[in-house]
């Protein structure tokens, strides 16, 4: 069966490869606007479903398994998206410094073809940031790394290493909760390399 990752994220591509699956990439194009009064967990899951549906519309009827995900960062009830510029990145990183926030990834695994089936779930990780300095923030922003990441940081960045500790899934913070995804894939009859 053809497996499709509905994402252009290099981090999700690297994570999915860890499961030992061969897959193609198709980037979905959807409206990612947050709806009024929408819970952020519901928002992440809705976007993952919409991404999977958008990819399904782009492919032929060949049996396929589509994996789609969306990751959001929540701090004090507010969504922190991808910073648009250096000032926004600095504001986010200062806001998160020394504090805890939540990373939520919604994901959908959708089997298309003869036996259509879909599973949508989420993972939640509490992330505790360290007390990095303003000079470290400036150097990190100058590297260009914050701009395509929700919350303006990458947990895996070894030079900046912004995170002190986490409670939950590390891969969730990177962008794809592998532990929960493995379980969903097994439910759809697709074993992974670790199974």
Tab-separated table of C-alpha atoms in Angstrom:
chain	number	residue	atom	x	y	z
A	1	UNK	CA	0.000	0.000	0.000
A	2	UNK	CA	1.241	3.478	-0.835
A	3	UNK	CA	1.949	5.636	2.235
A	4	UNK	CA	1.720	9.408	1.910
A	5	UNK	CA	2.913	11.981	4.424
A	6	UNK	CA	0.679	15.024	4.083
A	7	UNK	CA	3.360	17.516	5.103
A	8	UNK	CA	6.286	19.452	3.698
A	9	UNK	CA	7.958	19.586	7.136
A	10	UNK	CA	11.502	18.172	7.051
A	11	UNK	CA	11.158	17.330	10.745
A	12	UNK	CA	8.042	15.199	10.182
A	13	UNK	CA	9.773	13.498	7.260
A	14	UNK	CA	12.741	12.582	9.492
A	15	UNK	CA	10.490	11.355	12.287
A	16	UNK	CA	8.310	9.191	10.044
A	17	UNK	CA	11.422	7.647	8.486
A	18	UNK	CA	12.335	6.393	11.974
A	19	UNK	CA	9.389	3.983	11.762
A	20	UNK	CA	11.019	2.187	8.828
A	21	UNK	CA	8.223	3.033	6.398
A	22	UNK	CA	8.701	4.025	2.784
A	23	UNK	CA	6.509	6.997	1.909
A	24	UNK	CA	5.852	9.776	-0.566
A	25	UNK	CA	5.221	13.407	0.350
A	26	UNK	CA	2.296	15.503	-0.832
A	27	UNK	CA	1.896	18.963	0.701
A	28	UNK	CA	-1.728	19.887	1.405
A	29	UNK	CA	-3.046	23.397	0.915
A	30	UNK	CA	-5.694	24.275	3.495
A	31	UNK	CA	-6.942	27.293	5.422
A	32	UNK	CA	-5.278	27.045	8.834
A	33	UNK	CA	-7.308	29.789	10.502
A	34	UNK	CA	-8.354	29.217	14.085
A	35	UNK	CA	-12.145	29.333	14.422
A	36	UNK	CA	-13.737	31.561	17.072
A	37	UNK	CA	-13.793	29.824	20.470
A	38	UNK	CA	-12.127	26.706	19.037
A	39	UNK	CA	-10.256	24.616	21.597
A	40	UNK	CA	-6.599	24.222	20.562
A	41	UNK	CA	-6.702	20.427	20.831
A	42	UNK	CA	-9.762	20.386	18.565
A	43	UNK	CA	-8.011	22.849	16.239
A	44	UNK	CA	-4.892	20.674	15.843
A	45	UNK	CA	-7.017	17.576	15.199
A	46	UNK	CA	-9.278	19.405	12.721
A	47	UNK	CA	-6.296	20.657	10.740
A	48	UNK	CA	-4.854	17.137	10.577
A	49	UNK	CA	-8.179	15.806	9.235
A	50	UNK	CA	-8.408	18.627	6.694
A	51	UNK	CA	-4.829	18.034	5.524
A	52	UNK	CA	-5.545	14.323	5.038
A	53	UNK	CA	-8.744	15.141	3.124
A	54	UNK	CA	-6.917	17.667	0.922
A	55	UNK	CA	-4.304	15.065	-0.033
A	56	UNK	CA	-6.994	12.451	-0.649
A	57	UNK	CA	-8.543	14.795	-3.233
A	58	UNK	CA	-5.164	15.053	-5.010
A	59	UNK	CA	-4.513	11.324	-5.447
A	60	UNK	CA	-6.078	8.637	-7.619
A	61	UNK	CA	-8.134	5.785	-6.205
A	62	UNK	CA	-5.105	3.540	-5.605
A	63	UNK	CA	-5.174	2.134	-2.043
A	64	UNK	CA	-3.207	4.564	0.118
A	65	UNK	CA	-2.520	5.407	3.718
A	66	UNK	CA	-2.334	9.125	4.412
A	67	UNK	CA	-0.597	10.457	7.532
A	68	UNK	CA	-1.293	14.103	8.367
A	69	UNK	CA	-0.416	16.165	11.436
A	70	UNK	CA	-0.519	19.646	12.851
A	71	UNK	CA	1.383	20.907	15.874
A	72	UNK	CA	0.397	23.914	17.961
A	73	UNK	CA	2.024	25.668	20.892
A	74	UNK	CA	-0.212	26.972	23.678
A	75	UNK	CA	0.886	29.341	26.419
A	76	UNK	CA	-1.577	30.652	29.000
A	77	UNK	CA	-4.522	29.769	26.750
A	78	UNK	CA	-3.102	31.526	23.696
A	79	UNK	CA	-1.933	30.003	20.420
A	80	UNK	CA	1.682	30.809	19.571
A	81	UNK	CA	2.186	30.379	15.833
A	82	UNK	CA	5.265	30.708	13.678
A	83	UNK	CA	6.961	34.085	14.189
A	84	UNK	CA	6.723	36.336	11.133
A	85	UNK	CA	9.903	38.283	11.864
A	86	UNK	CA	12.778	38.705	14.321
A	87	UNK	CA	10.753	40.917	16.663
A	88	UNK	CA	7.954	38.342	16.904
A	89	UNK	CA	10.477	35.545	17.508
A	90	UNK	CA	12.159	37.537	20.267
A	91	UNK	CA	8.804	38.318	21.928
A	92	UNK	CA	7.808	34.631	21.877
A	93	UNK	CA	11.107	33.402	23.240
A	94	UNK	CA	11.098	36.013	26.009
A	95	UNK	CA	7.520	35.072	26.875
A	96	UNK	CA	8.397	31.361	27.113
A	97	UNK	CA	11.757	31.772	28.910
A	98	UNK	CA	11.814	29.996	32.273
A	99	UNK	CA	8.157	28.990	31.955
A	100	UNK	CA	6.078	25.981	30.990
A	101	UNK	CA	3.862	25.736	27.923
A	102	UNK	CA	2.004	22.989	26.093
A	103	UNK	CA	2.685	21.453	22.680
A	104	UNK	CA	-0.271	19.678	21.085
A	105	UNK	CA	-0.061	17.619	17.911
A	106	UNK	CA	-3.208	16.405	16.237
A	107	UNK	CA	-2.716	13.635	13.714
A	108	UNK	CA	-4.883	11.708	11.293
A	109	UNK	CA	-4.146	8.347	9.730
A	110	UNK	CA	-6.530	7.813	6.844
A	111	UNK	CA	-6.750	4.631	4.854
A	112	UNK	CA	-8.159	5.247	1.386
A	113	UNK	CA	-9.329	2.711	-1.136
A	114	UNK	CA	-11.200	-0.559	-0.653
A	115	UNK	CA	-11.239	-0.414	3.140
A	116	UNK	CA	-11.574	3.267	3.989
A	117	UNK	CA	-10.965	4.082	7.623
A	118	UNK	CA	-9.684	7.071	9.540
A	119	UNK	CA	-8.210	7.607	13.005
A	120	UNK	CA	-7.652	11.075	14.476
A	121	UNK	CA	-5.913	11.540	17.799
A	122	UNK	CA	-3.668	13.972	19.625
A	123	UNK	CA	-0.670	14.056	21.916
A	124	UNK	CA	0.071	16.688	24.534
A	125	UNK	CA	3.479	17.486	26.023
A	126	UNK	CA	4.316	19.976	28.747
A	127	UNK	CA	7.553	21.795	27.901
A	128	UNK	CA	9.618	23.625	30.517
A	129	UNK	CA	11.961	26.196	28.996
A	130	UNK	CA	15.309	27.067	30.531
A	131	UNK	CA	16.431	30.566	31.540
A	132	UNK	CA	18.337	31.396	28.341
A	133	UNK	CA	19.882	34.851	27.996
A	134	UNK	CA	18.916	37.660	25.631
A	135	UNK	CA	22.270	37.193	23.877
A	136	UNK	CA	21.388	33.531	23.295
A	137	UNK	CA	18.001	34.580	21.908
A	138	UNK	CA	19.670	37.047	19.529
A	139	UNK	CA	22.131	34.421	18.279
A	140	UNK	CA	19.327	31.902	17.791
A	141	UNK	CA	17.214	34.382	15.820
A	142	UNK	CA	20.249	35.275	13.690
A	143	UNK	CA	20.566	31.577	12.781
A	144	UNK	CA	17.141	31.761	11.076
A	145	UNK	CA	15.882	28.645	12.879
A	146	UNK	CA	12.826	30.115	14.681
A	147	UNK	CA	10.824	31.244	11.668
A	148	UNK	CA	9.185	28.015	10.484
A	149	UNK	CA	8.399	26.679	13.945
A	150	UNK	CA	5.345	27.098	16.135
A	151	UNK	CA	6.418	28.915	19.286
A	152	UNK	CA	9.585	30.121	17.574
A	153	UNK	CA	11.934	27.339	18.707
A	154	UNK	CA	13.129	23.814	17.950
A	155	UNK	CA	13.619	21.482	20.913
A	156	UNK	CA	16.256	19.594	18.890
A	157	UNK	CA	18.454	22.664	18.239
A	158	UNK	CA	21.718	21.710	19.946
A	159	UNK	CA	23.298	25.178	19.836
A	160	UNK	CA	20.364	26.953	21.520
A	161	UNK	CA	18.969	23.988	23.545
A	162	UNK	CA	15.990	26.014	24.782
A	163	UNK	CA	14.249	23.286	26.774
A	164	UNK	CA	15.094	22.351	30.365
A	165	UNK	CA	12.788	19.318	30.528
A	166	UNK	CA	9.543	17.901	29.206
A	167	UNK	CA	6.631	15.864	30.508
A	168	UNK	CA	5.412	13.701	27.646
A	169	UNK	CA	6.562	12.829	24.142
A	170	UNK	CA	9.749	14.353	22.736
A	171	UNK	CA	8.783	13.535	19.131
A	172	UNK	CA	5.481	15.332	19.707
A	173	UNK	CA	7.384	18.562	20.398
A	174	UNK	CA	9.413	18.045	17.210
A	175	UNK	CA	6.162	17.659	15.266
A	176	UNK	CA	4.919	14.060	15.085
A	177	UNK	CA	4.072	11.961	18.174
A	178	UNK	CA	5.610	8.651	17.133
A	179	UNK	CA	4.390	6.636	20.108
A	180	UNK	CA	0.721	7.489	19.486
A	181	UNK	CA	1.152	7.244	15.709
A	182	UNK	CA	2.582	3.708	16.029
A	183	UNK	CA	-0.536	2.598	17.900
A	184	UNK	CA	-2.856	4.103	15.285
A	185	UNK	CA	-0.915	2.485	12.431
A	186	UNK	CA	-1.115	-0.893	14.179
A	187	UNK	CA	-4.888	-0.487	14.514
A	188	UNK	CA	-5.026	-0.051	10.744
A	189	UNK	CA	-2.921	-3.172	10.234
A	190	UNK	CA	0.373	-1.493	9.389
A	191	UNK	CA	3.271	-2.669	11.557
A	192	UNK	CA	6.286	-0.372	11.922
A	193	UNK	CA	9.995	-1.079	12.307
A	194	UNK	CA	9.773	-1.158	16.105
A	195	UNK	CA	6.881	-3.657	16.161
